[in-house]
Amino acid sequence: MGPESSETVYEGKLIRVVVERWDDRLREVVEPPNSVAIVAVDEEGFVTLVRQLREAARRELLELPAGGVEPGESALESAKRELAEETGLTGGSWRHWGGFFTTPGFCREWMDLFFAEDVRRGEASPTADEAFEPVRVPVAELADLLPQLEDAKTLAGLSLFLQHVAR
């Protein structure tokens, strides 16, 4: 299934926007790179989230470590790189849960979700344009945190983790 026609109307550094014709309907579609998100539990039983300014939301959000898949990287390689950059966490046992479209009403972004257990703490190394505040949460307190979260990937990732792993 696909559109009858597609025209790129914007080509940015990270995304492009296309206008597609589907029968008599025009759709604007954002095309970012695919991405990854990680629920990582360290050796002490804490999940590390990151608080960061999200300009589009006009405030800081508490989120799972996440990021884009770089060209030539597998989703797992990207997940391990993003986790280390944003939190300093490395190693451990990794499991791919699956994936989902982040906002399929207008965006083609696919996000793979990983669970990492027994990761080791270290120093974060964010890129020059990133600023993160790590927030460690005991696994036992995650369910109580869910109503305070506003980020969809974090709500989905932590809910799936609590349902399938942290029983």
mmCIF file of N, CA, C and O in Angstrom, residues 13-114:
data_model
loop_
_atom_site.group_PDB
_atom_site.id
_atom_site.type_symbol
_atom_site.label_atom_id
_atom_site.label_comp_id
_atom_site.label_asym_id
_atom_site.label_seq_id
_atom_site.Cartn_x
_atom_site.Cartn_y
_atom_site.Cartn_z
ATOM 1 N N LYS A 13 17.834 19.123 8.322
ATOM 2 C CA LYS A 13 19.009 18.404 8.825
ATOM 3 C C LYS A 13 18.624 17.023 9.353
ATOM 4 O O LYS A 13 19.325 16.045 9.138
ATOM 5 N N LEU A 14 17.482 16.943 10.069
ATOM 6 C CA LEU A 14 17.068 15.682 10.679
ATOM 7 C C LEU A 14 15.817 15.061 10.067
ATOM 8 O O LEU A 14 15.601 13.866 10.190
ATOM 9 N N ILE A 15 14.976 15.864 9.465
ATOM 10 C CA ILE A 15 13.708 15.346 8.927
ATOM 11 C C ILE A 15 13.470 15.879 7.529
ATOM 12 O O ILE A 15 14.104 16.841 7.096
ATOM 13 N N ARG A 16 12.541 15.236 6.860
ATOM 14 C CA ARG A 16 11.991 15.812 5.639
ATOM 15 C C ARG A 16 10.482 15.690 5.734
ATOM 16 O O ARG A 16 9.946 14.876 6.488
ATOM 17 N N VAL A 17 9.809 16.535 4.978
ATOM 18 C CA VAL A 17 8.354 16.518 4.938
ATOM 19 C C VAL A 17 7.944 16.286 3.497
ATOM 20 O O VAL A 17 8.456 16.943 2.579
ATOM 21 N N VAL A 18 7.045 15.334 3.311
ATOM 22 C CA VAL A 18 6.532 15.037 1.979
ATOM 23 C C VAL A 18 5.027 15.253 1.966
ATOM 24 O O VAL A 18 4.358 15.109 2.990
ATOM 25 N N VAL A 19 4.519 15.618 0.803
ATOM 26 C CA VAL A 19 3.076 15.686 0.591
ATOM 27 C C VAL A 19 2.726 14.523 -0.316
ATOM 28 O O VAL A 19 3.287 14.386 -1.416
ATOM 29 N N GLU A 20 1.841 13.679 0.174
ATOM 30 C CA GLU A 20 1.440 12.482 -0.566
ATOM 31 C C GLU A 20 -0.016 12.593 -0.996
ATOM 32 O O GLU A 20 -0.839 13.159 -0.286
ATOM 33 N N ARG A 21 -0.296 12.038 -2.167
ATOM 34 C CA ARG A 21 -1.677 11.967 -2.651
ATOM 35 C C ARG A 21 -2.152 10.522 -2.513
ATOM 36 O O ARG A 21 -1.546 9.601 -3.031
ATOM 37 N N TRP A 22 -3.246 10.372 -1.777
ATOM 38 C CA TRP A 22 -3.915 9.090 -1.583
ATOM 39 C C TRP A 22 -5.340 9.264 -2.118
ATOM 40 O O TRP A 22 -6.166 9.881 -1.457
ATOM 41 N N ASP A 23 -5.597 8.787 -3.323
ATOM 42 C CA ASP A 23 -6.876 9.025 -3.992
ATOM 43 C C ASP A 23 -7.128 10.536 -4.023
ATOM 44 O O ASP A 23 -6.350 11.265 -4.583
ATOM 45 N N ASP A 24 -8.190 11.004 -3.381
ATOM 46 C CA ASP A 24 -8.501 12.435 -3.409
ATOM 47 C C ASP A 24 -8.018 13.164 -2.151
ATOM 48 O O ASP A 24 -8.391 14.295 -1.903
ATOM 49 N N ARG A 25 -7.179 12.494 -1.342
ATOM 50 C CA ARG A 25 -6.695 13.096 -0.097
ATOM 51 C C ARG A 25 -5.210 13.445 -0.204
ATOM 52 O O ARG A 25 -4.412 12.657 -0.695
ATOM 53 N N LEU A 26 -4.840 14.631 0.279
ATOM 54 C CA LEU A 26 -3.435 15.011 0.406
ATOM 55 C C LEU A 26 -3.035 14.852 1.866
ATOM 56 O O LEU A 26 -3.771 15.244 2.771
ATOM 57 N N ARG A 27 -1.864 14.277 2.089
ATOM 58 C CA ARG A 27 -1.362 14.072 3.450
ATOM 59 C C ARG A 27 0.055 14.616 3.545
ATOM 60 O O ARG A 27 0.903 14.321 2.693
ATOM 61 N N GLU A 28 0.319 15.406 4.595
ATOM 62 C CA GLU A 28 1.673 15.852 4.895
ATOM 63 C C GLU A 28 2.274 14.836 5.861
ATOM 64 O O GLU A 28 1.691 14.547 6.909
ATOM 65 N N VAL A 29 3.439 14.301 5.503
ATOM 66 C CA VAL A 29 4.059 13.247 6.299
ATOM 67 C C VAL A 29 5.480 13.651 6.658
ATOM 68 O O VAL A 29 6.273 14.008 5.781
ATOM 69 N N VAL A 30 5.794 13.589 7.951
ATOM 70 C CA VAL A 30 7.142 13.860 8.439
ATOM 71 C C VAL A 30 7.930 12.553 8.387
ATOM 72 O O VAL A 30 7.443 11.505 8.826
ATOM 73 N N GLU A 31 9.154 12.628 7.862
ATOM 74 C CA GLU A 31 10.003 11.442 7.732
ATOM 75 C C GLU A 31 11.324 11.663 8.469
ATOM 76 O O GLU A 31 12.292 12.147 7.890
ATOM 77 N N PRO A 32 11.367 11.292 9.766
ATOM 78 C CA PRO A 32 12.625 11.341 10.507
ATOM 79 C C PRO A 32 13.349 9.998 10.373
ATOM 80 O O PRO A 32 12.779 9.035 9.831
ATOM 81 N N PRO A 33 14.574 9.907 10.878
ATOM 82 C CA PRO A 33 15.205 8.587 10.941
ATOM 83 C C PRO A 33 14.456 7.706 11.940
ATOM 84 O O PRO A 33 13.740 8.212 12.811
ATOM 85 N N ASN A 34 14.622 6.404 11.829
ATOM 86 C CA ASN A 34 14.075 5.508 12.842
ATOM 87 C C ASN A 34 14.793 5.772 14.157
ATOM 88 O O ASN A 34 15.864 6.388 14.188
ATOM 89 N N SER A 35 14.225 5.290 15.246
ATOM 90 C CA SER A 35 14.771 5.615 16.551
ATOM 91 C C SER A 35 14.690 4.416 17.491
ATOM 92 O O SER A 35 14.121 3.377 17.157
ATOM 93 N N VAL A 36 15.272 4.601 18.673
ATOM 94 C CA VAL A 36 15.313 3.562 19.702
ATOM 95 C C VAL A 36 14.998 4.195 21.052
ATOM 96 O O VAL A 36 15.212 5.388 21.257
ATOM 97 N N ALA A 37 14.474 3.395 21.971
ATOM 98 C CA ALA A 37 14.276 3.794 23.364
ATOM 99 C C ALA A 37 14.677 2.615 24.239
ATOM 100 O O ALA A 37 14.529 1.454 23.832
ATOM 101 N N ILE A 38 15.180 2.928 25.439
ATOM 102 C CA ILE A 38 15.741 1.889 26.292
ATOM 103 C C ILE A 38 15.227 2.010 27.712
ATOM 104 O O ILE A 38 15.297 3.079 28.318
ATOM 105 N N VAL A 39 14.703 0.902 28.242
ATOM 106 C CA VAL A 39 14.436 0.778 29.670
ATOM 107 C C VAL A 39 15.632 0.016 30.225
ATOM 108 O O VAL A 39 15.809 -1.168 29.943
ATOM 109 N N ALA A 40 16.476 0.709 30.980
ATOM 110 C CA ALA A 40 17.708 0.111 31.486
ATOM 111 C C ALA A 40 17.672 0.049 33.005
ATOM 112 O O ALA A 40 17.491 1.062 33.676
ATOM 113 N N VAL A 41 17.865 -1.160 33.531
ATOM 114 C CA VAL A 41 17.892 -1.380 34.977
ATOM 115 C C VAL A 41 19.331 -1.668 35.379
ATOM 116 O O VAL A 41 19.959 -2.593 34.851
ATOM 117 N N ASP A 42 19.845 -0.857 36.307
ATOM 118 C CA ASP A 42 21.237 -1.049 36.722
ATOM 119 C C ASP A 42 21.338 -2.155 37.772
ATOM 120 O O ASP A 42 20.344 -2.743 38.197
ATOM 121 N N GLU A 43 22.566 -2.435 38.185
ATOM 122 C CA GLU A 43 22.834 -3.538 39.107
ATOM 123 C C GLU A 43 22.221 -3.307 40.488
ATOM 124 O O GLU A 43 22.078 -4.241 41.260
ATOM 125 N N GLU A 44 21.821 -2.057 40.783
ATOM 126 C CA GLU A 44 21.212 -1.740 42.080
ATOM 127 C C GLU A 44 19.686 -1.722 42.009
ATOM 128 O O GLU A 44 19.026 -1.394 42.994
ATOM 129 N N GLY A 45 19.110 -2.043 40.836
ATOM 130 C CA GLY A 45 17.653 -2.095 40.699
ATOM 131 C C GLY A 45 16.995 -0.761 40.415
ATOM 132 O O GLY A 45 15.816 -0.570 40.710
ATOM 133 N N PHE A 46 17.730 0.172 39.805
ATOM 134 C CA PHE A 46 17.188 1.472 39.438
ATOM 135 C C PHE A 46 17.083 1.584 37.922
ATOM 136 O O PHE A 46 17.974 1.123 37.193
ATOM 137 N N VAL A 47 16.025 2.229 37.457
ATOM 138 C CA VAL A 47 15.897 2.609 36.052
ATOM 139 C C VAL A 47 16.348 4.062 35.954
ATOM 140 O O VAL A 47 15.948 4.895 36.768
ATOM 141 N N THR A 48 17.197 4.351 34.971
ATOM 142 C CA THR A 48 17.637 5.729 34.772
ATOM 143 C C THR A 48 16.842 6.359 33.641
ATOM 144 O O THR A 48 16.838 5.866 32.518
ATOM 145 N N LEU A 49 16.154 7.455 33.978
ATOM 146 C CA LEU A 49 15.455 8.278 33.007
ATOM 147 C C LEU A 49 16.269 9.547 32.817
ATOM 148 O O LEU A 49 17.212 9.804 33.569
ATOM 149 N N VAL A 50 15.926 10.326 31.815
ATOM 150 C CA VAL A 50 16.615 11.596 31.593
ATOM 151 C C VAL A 50 15.592 12.722 31.526
ATOM 152 O O VAL A 50 14.539 12.589 30.913
ATOM 153 N N ARG A 51 15.918 13.806 32.213
ATOM 154 C CA ARG A 51 15.097 15.009 32.144
ATOM 155 C C ARG A 51 15.803 15.938 31.165
ATOM 156 O O ARG A 51 17.005 16.191 31.295
ATOM 157 N N GLN A 52 15.046 16.408 30.172
ATOM 158 C CA GLN A 52 15.641 17.302 29.188
ATOM 159 C C GLN A 52 14.602 18.273 28.645
ATOM 160 O O GLN A 52 13.407 17.969 28.628
ATOM 161 N N LEU A 53 15.106 19.420 28.222
ATOM 162 C CA LEU A 53 14.240 20.411 27.601
ATOM 163 C C LEU A 53 13.789 19.898 26.245
ATOM 164 O O LEU A 53 14.611 19.495 25.422
ATOM 165 N N ARG A 54 12.491 19.921 26.034
ATOM 166 C CA ARG A 54 11.917 19.584 24.736
ATOM 167 C C ARG A 54 11.257 20.852 24.219
ATOM 168 O O ARG A 54 10.176 21.237 24.679
ATOM 169 N N GLU A 55 11.916 21.499 23.296
ATOM 170 C CA GLU A 55 11.454 22.788 22.808
ATOM 171 C C GLU A 55 10.028 22.719 22.267
ATOM 172 O O GLU A 55 9.227 23.628 22.506
ATOM 173 N N ALA A 56 9.696 21.661 21.548
ATOM 174 C CA ALA A 56 8.338 21.552 20.985
ATOM 175 C C ALA A 56 7.281 21.488 22.086
ATOM 176 O O ALA A 56 6.173 22.003 21.921
ATOM 177 N N ALA A 57 7.610 20.877 23.218
ATOM 178 C CA ALA A 57 6.681 20.783 24.341
ATOM 179 C C ALA A 57 6.726 22.031 25.222
ATOM 180 O O ALA A 57 5.881 22.198 26.101
ATOM 181 N N ARG A 58 7.726 22.884 25.010
ATOM 182 C CA ARG A 58 7.895 24.131 25.767
ATOM 183 C C ARG A 58 8.241 23.906 27.230
ATOM 184 O O ARG A 58 8.004 24.734 28.086
ATOM 185 N N ARG A 59 8.811 22.727 27.554
ATOM 186 C CA ARG A 59 9.223 22.439 28.931
ATOM 187 C C ARG A 59 10.127 21.210 28.958
ATOM 188 O O ARG A 59 10.281 20.506 27.971
ATOM 189 N N GLU A 60 10.688 20.969 30.135
ATOM 190 C CA GLU A 60 11.479 19.758 30.335
ATOM 191 C C GLU A 60 10.534 18.576 30.531
ATOM 192 O O GLU A 60 9.477 18.708 31.166
ATOM 193 N N LEU A 61 10.928 17.444 29.964
ATOM 194 C CA LEU A 61 10.166 16.204 30.128
ATOM 195 C C LEU A 61 11.076 15.135 30.717
ATOM 196 O O LEU A 61 12.288 15.128 30.470
ATOM 197 N N LEU A 62 10.494 14.229 31.469
ATOM 198 C CA LEU A 62 11.205 13.077 32.003
ATOM 199 C C LEU A 62 10.953 11.919 31.045
ATOM 200 O O LEU A 62 9.802 11.558 30.807
ATOM 201 N N GLU A 63 12.040 11.363 30.497
ATOM 202 C CA GLU A 63 11.908 10.397 29.409
ATOM 203 C C GLU A 63 12.862 9.218 29.559
ATOM 204 O O GLU A 63 13.878 9.310 30.250
ATOM 205 N N LEU A 64 12.548 8.163 28.824
ATOM 206 C CA LEU A 64 13.515 7.085 28.642
ATOM 207 C C LEU A 64 14.668 7.602 27.800
ATOM 208 O O LEU A 64 14.470 8.450 26.925
ATOM 209 N N PRO A 65 15.866 7.089 28.018
ATOM 210 C CA PRO A 65 16.948 7.385 27.074
ATOM 211 C C PRO A 65 16.525 6.905 25.685
ATOM 212 O O PRO A 65 15.961 5.810 25.537
ATOM 213 N N ALA A 66 16.785 7.724 24.682
ATOM 214 C CA ALA A 66 16.322 7.411 23.332
ATOM 215 C C ALA A 66 17.107 8.234 22.333
ATOM 216 O O ALA A 66 17.768 9.202 22.692
ATOM 217 N N GLY A 67 16.993 7.853 21.070
ATOM 218 C CA GLY A 67 17.634 8.643 20.035
ATOM 219 C C GLY A 67 17.495 8.001 18.680
ATOM 220 O O GLY A 67 16.907 6.921 18.533
ATOM 221 N N GLY A 68 18.058 8.686 17.697
ATOM 222 C CA GLY A 68 17.944 8.242 16.318
ATOM 223 C C GLY A 68 18.959 7.173 15.953
ATOM 224 O O GLY A 68 20.061 7.129 16.493
ATOM 225 N N VAL A 69 18.552 6.327 15.013
ATOM 226 C CA VAL A 69 19.448 5.315 14.456
ATOM 227 C C VAL A 69 20.303 5.987 13.388
ATOM 228 O O VAL A 69 19.771 6.577 12.446
ATOM 229 N N GLU A 70 21.608 5.923 13.570
ATOM 230 C CA GLU A 70 22.538 6.523 12.613
ATOM 231 C C GLU A 70 22.686 5.618 11.388
ATOM 232 O O GLU A 70 22.539 4.395 11.499
ATOM 233 N N PRO A 71 22.986 6.189 10.226
ATOM 234 C CA PRO A 71 23.215 5.359 9.030
ATOM 235 C C PRO A 71 24.294 4.318 9.295
ATOM 236 O O PRO A 71 25.336 4.620 9.884
ATOM 237 N N GLY A 72 24.024 3.085 8.907
ATOM 238 C CA GLY A 72 24.981 2.000 9.080
ATOM 239 C C GLY A 72 24.908 1.313 10.428
ATOM 240 O O GLY A 72 25.579 0.302 10.639
ATOM 241 N N GLU A 73 24.125 1.821 11.361
ATOM 242 C CA GLU A 73 23.977 1.207 12.678
ATOM 243 C C GLU A 73 22.746 0.306 12.703
ATOM 244 O O GLU A 73 21.736 0.620 12.091
ATOM 245 N N SER A 74 22.840 -0.767 13.474
ATOM 246 C CA SER A 74 21.640 -1.546 13.769
ATOM 247 C C SER A 74 20.895 -0.839 14.899
ATOM 248 O O SER A 74 21.455 0.022 15.596
ATOM 249 N N ALA A 75 19.651 -1.211 15.103
ATOM 250 C CA ALA A 75 18.886 -0.618 16.201
ATOM 251 C C ALA A 75 19.560 -0.910 17.542
ATOM 252 O O ALA A 75 19.647 -0.029 18.405
ATOM 253 N N LEU A 76 20.075 -2.114 17.734
ATOM 254 C CA LEU A 76 20.748 -2.461 18.986
ATOM 255 C C LEU A 76 22.014 -1.632 19.186
ATOM 256 O O LEU A 76 22.259 -1.128 20.287
ATOM 257 N N GLU A 77 22.804 -1.458 18.144
ATOM 258 C CA GLU A 77 24.005 -0.618 18.252
ATOM 259 C C GLU A 77 23.629 0.812 18.628
ATOM 260 O O GLU A 77 24.279 1.433 19.479
ATOM 261 N N SER A 78 22.571 1.333 18.019
ATOM 262 C CA SER A 78 22.111 2.675 18.337
ATOM 263 C C SER A 78 21.646 2.770 19.784
ATOM 264 O O SER A 78 21.949 3.749 20.480
ATOM 265 N N ALA A 79 20.905 1.762 20.241
ATOM 266 C CA ALA A 79 20.402 1.767 21.612
ATOM 267 C C ALA A 79 21.555 1.780 22.614
ATOM 268 O O ALA A 79 21.541 2.551 23.585
ATOM 269 N N LYS A 80 22.555 0.955 22.382
ATOM 270 C CA LYS A 80 23.705 0.914 23.303
ATOM 271 C C LYS A 80 24.465 2.235 23.279
ATOM 272 O O LYS A 80 24.893 2.729 24.328
ATOM 273 N N ARG A 81 24.624 2.835 22.110
ATOM 274 C CA ARG A 81 25.323 4.120 21.994
ATOM 275 C C ARG A 81 24.541 5.220 22.699
ATOM 276 O O ARG A 81 25.096 5.996 23.482
ATOM 277 N N GLU A 82 23.231 5.295 22.434
ATOM 278 C CA GLU A 82 22.407 6.335 23.048
ATOM 279 C C GLU A 82 22.385 6.205 24.569
ATOM 280 O O GLU A 82 22.486 7.206 25.283
ATOM 281 N N LEU A 83 22.259 4.979 25.080
ATOM 282 C CA LEU A 83 22.232 4.785 26.522
ATOM 283 C C LEU A 83 23.540 5.250 27.157
ATOM 284 O O LEU A 83 23.534 5.953 28.173
ATOM 285 N N ALA A 84 24.656 4.898 26.556
ATOM 286 C CA ALA A 84 25.959 5.306 27.090
ATOM 287 C C ALA A 84 26.124 6.824 27.027
ATOM 288 O O ALA A 84 26.580 7.447 27.986
ATOM 289 N N GLU A 85 25.752 7.442 25.898
ATOM 290 C CA GLU A 85 25.891 8.895 25.754
ATOM 291 C C GLU A 85 25.048 9.653 26.769
ATOM 292 O O GLU A 85 25.522 10.597 27.404
ATOM 293 N N GLU A 86 23.793 9.243 26.915
ATOM 294 C CA GLU A 86 22.856 10.007 27.741
ATOM 295 C C GLU A 86 22.965 9.716 29.229
ATOM 296 O O GLU A 86 22.659 10.589 30.052
ATOM 297 N N THR A 87 23.370 8.486 29.590
ATOM 298 C CA THR A 87 23.352 8.105 31.010
ATOM 299 C C THR A 87 24.668 7.567 31.529
ATOM 300 O O THR A 87 24.830 7.463 32.742
ATOM 301 N N GLY A 88 25.570 7.144 30.654
ATOM 302 C CA GLY A 88 26.804 6.496 31.084
ATOM 303 C C GLY A 88 26.632 5.016 31.368
ATOM 304 O O GLY A 88 27.591 4.340 31.744
ATOM 305 N N LEU A 89 25.436 4.474 31.188
ATOM 306 C CA LEU A 89 25.192 3.053 31.461
ATOM 307 C C LEU A 89 25.688 2.190 30.301
ATOM 308 O O LEU A 89 25.430 2.500 29.136
ATOM 309 N N THR A 90 26.367 1.092 30.646
ATOM 310 C CA THR A 90 26.906 0.188 29.626
ATOM 311 C C THR A 90 26.770 -1.257 30.088
ATOM 312 O O THR A 90 26.475 -1.523 31.251
ATOM 313 N N GLY A 91 27.056 -2.171 29.151
ATOM 314 C CA GLY A 91 27.067 -3.597 29.469
ATOM 315 C C GLY A 91 25.674 -4.132 29.696
ATOM 316 O O GLY A 91 24.689 -3.625 29.160
ATOM 317 N N GLY A 92 25.603 -5.169 30.502
ATOM 318 C CA GLY A 92 24.324 -5.761 30.852
ATOM 319 C C GLY A 92 23.806 -6.748 29.829
ATOM 320 O O GLY A 92 24.455 -7.077 28.844
ATOM 321 N N SER A 93 22.610 -7.200 30.090
ATOM 322 C CA SER A 93 21.914 -8.162 29.235
ATOM 323 C C SER A 93 20.797 -7.431 28.502
ATOM 324 O O SER A 93 19.944 -6.812 29.139
ATOM 325 N N TRP A 94 20.792 -7.531 27.175
ATOM 326 C CA TRP A 94 19.862 -6.755 26.347
ATOM 327 C C TRP A 94 18.821 -7.654 25.702
ATOM 328 O O TRP A 94 19.129 -8.764 25.277
ATOM 329 N N ARG A 95 17.601 -7.105 25.595
ATOM 330 C CA ARG A 95 16.504 -7.821 24.952
ATOM 331 C C ARG A 95 15.702 -6.826 24.113
ATOM 332 O O ARG A 95 15.338 -5.748 24.590
ATOM 333 N N HIS A 96 15.420 -7.202 22.872
ATOM 334 C CA HIS A 96 14.578 -6.375 21.991
ATOM 335 C C HIS A 96 13.136 -6.744 22.257
ATOM 336 O O HIS A 96 12.746 -7.903 22.133
ATOM 337 N N TRP A 97 12.321 -5.745 22.670
ATOM 338 C CA TRP A 97 10.915 -6.032 22.926
ATOM 339 C C TRP A 97 10.111 -6.032 21.647
ATOM 340 O O TRP A 97 9.207 -6.832 21.447
ATOM 341 N N GLY A 98 10.392 -5.112 20.758
ATOM 342 C CA GLY A 98 9.631 -4.921 19.533
ATOM 343 C C GLY A 98 9.680 -3.457 19.174
ATOM 344 O O GLY A 98 10.597 -2.747 19.578
ATOM 345 N N GLY A 99 8.709 -3.000 18.425
ATOM 346 C CA GLY A 99 8.720 -1.606 18.026
ATOM 347 C C GLY A 99 7.333 -1.085 17.762
ATOM 348 O O GLY A 99 6.349 -1.827 17.810
ATOM 349 N N PHE A 100 7.265 0.224 17.469
ATOM 350 C CA PHE A 100 5.981 0.866 17.244
ATOM 351 C C PHE A 100 6.195 2.168 16.489
ATOM 352 O O PHE A 100 7.286 2.737 16.490
ATOM 353 N N PHE A 101 5.128 2.630 15.823
ATOM 354 C CA PHE A 101 5.132 3.959 15.225
ATOM 355 C C PHE A 101 4.896 4.962 16.347
ATOM 356 O O PHE A 101 3.995 4.784 17.164
ATOM 357 N N THR A 102 5.674 6.033 16.382
ATOM 358 C CA THR A 102 5.555 6.993 17.477
ATOM 359 C C THR A 102 4.314 7.876 17.337
ATOM 360 O O THR A 102 3.624 8.112 18.323
ATOM 361 N N THR A 103 4.039 8.381 16.161
ATOM 362 C CA THR A 103 2.884 9.261 15.920
ATOM 363 C C THR A 103 2.400 9.047 14.491
ATOM 364 O O THR A 103 2.632 9.879 13.611
ATOM 365 N N PRO A 104 1.731 7.928 14.220
ATOM 366 C CA PRO A 104 1.410 7.547 12.844
ATOM 367 C C PRO A 104 0.393 8.418 12.136
ATOM 368 O O PRO A 104 0.173 8.249 10.941
ATOM 369 N N GLY A 105 -0.215 9.363 12.828
ATOM 370 C CA GLY A 105 -1.159 10.253 12.162
ATOM 371 C C GLY A 105 -0.491 11.186 11.166
ATOM 372 O O GLY A 105 -1.124 11.641 10.218
ATOM 373 N N PHE A 106 0.805 11.480 11.368
ATOM 374 C CA PHE A 106 1.504 12.389 10.454
ATOM 375 C C PHE A 106 2.994 12.094 10.320
ATOM 376 O O PHE A 106 3.693 12.790 9.585
ATOM 377 N N CYS A 107 3.479 11.059 10.991
ATOM 378 C CA CYS A 107 4.926 10.829 11.045
ATOM 379 C C CYS A 107 5.232 9.355 10.797
ATOM 380 O O CYS A 107 4.562 8.477 11.333
ATOM 381 N N ARG A 108 6.284 9.088 10.010
ATOM 382 C CA ARG A 108 6.644 7.722 9.667
ATOM 383 C C ARG A 108 7.724 7.140 10.607
ATOM 384 O O ARG A 108 8.279 6.091 10.352
ATOM 385 N N GLU A 109 8.009 7.804 11.724
ATOM 386 C CA GLU A 109 9.059 7.330 12.638
ATOM 387 C C GLU A 109 8.700 5.982 13.256
ATOM 388 O O GLU A 109 7.626 5.805 13.815
ATOM 389 N N TRP A 110 9.648 5.042 13.180
ATOM 390 C CA TRP A 110 9.534 3.730 13.816
ATOM 391 C C TRP A 110 10.520 3.693 14.961
ATOM 392 O O TRP A 110 11.698 4.032 14.797
ATOM 393 N N MET A 111 10.068 3.283 16.152
ATOM 394 C CA MET A 111 10.926 3.224 17.326
ATOM 395 C C MET A 111 11.022 1.787 17.824
ATOM 396 O O MET A 111 9.997 1.143 18.074
ATOM 397 N N ASP A 112 12.251 1.296 17.964
ATOM 398 C CA ASP A 112 12.500 -0.021 18.550
ATOM 399 C C ASP A 112 12.726 0.158 20.044
ATOM 400 O O ASP A 112 13.441 1.073 20.473
ATOM 401 N N LEU A 113 12.120 -0.725 20.839
ATOM 402 C CA LEU A 113 12.218 -0.665 22.286
ATOM 403 C C LEU A 113 13.082 -1.808 22.796
ATOM 404 O O LEU A 113 12.877 -2.963 22.414
ATOM 405 N N PHE A 114 14.026 -1.449 23.662
ATOM 406 C CA PHE A 114 14.927 -2.433 24.251
ATOM 407 C C PHE A 114 14.813 -2.394 25.768
ATOM 408 O O PHE A 114 14.627 -1.334 26.364
#
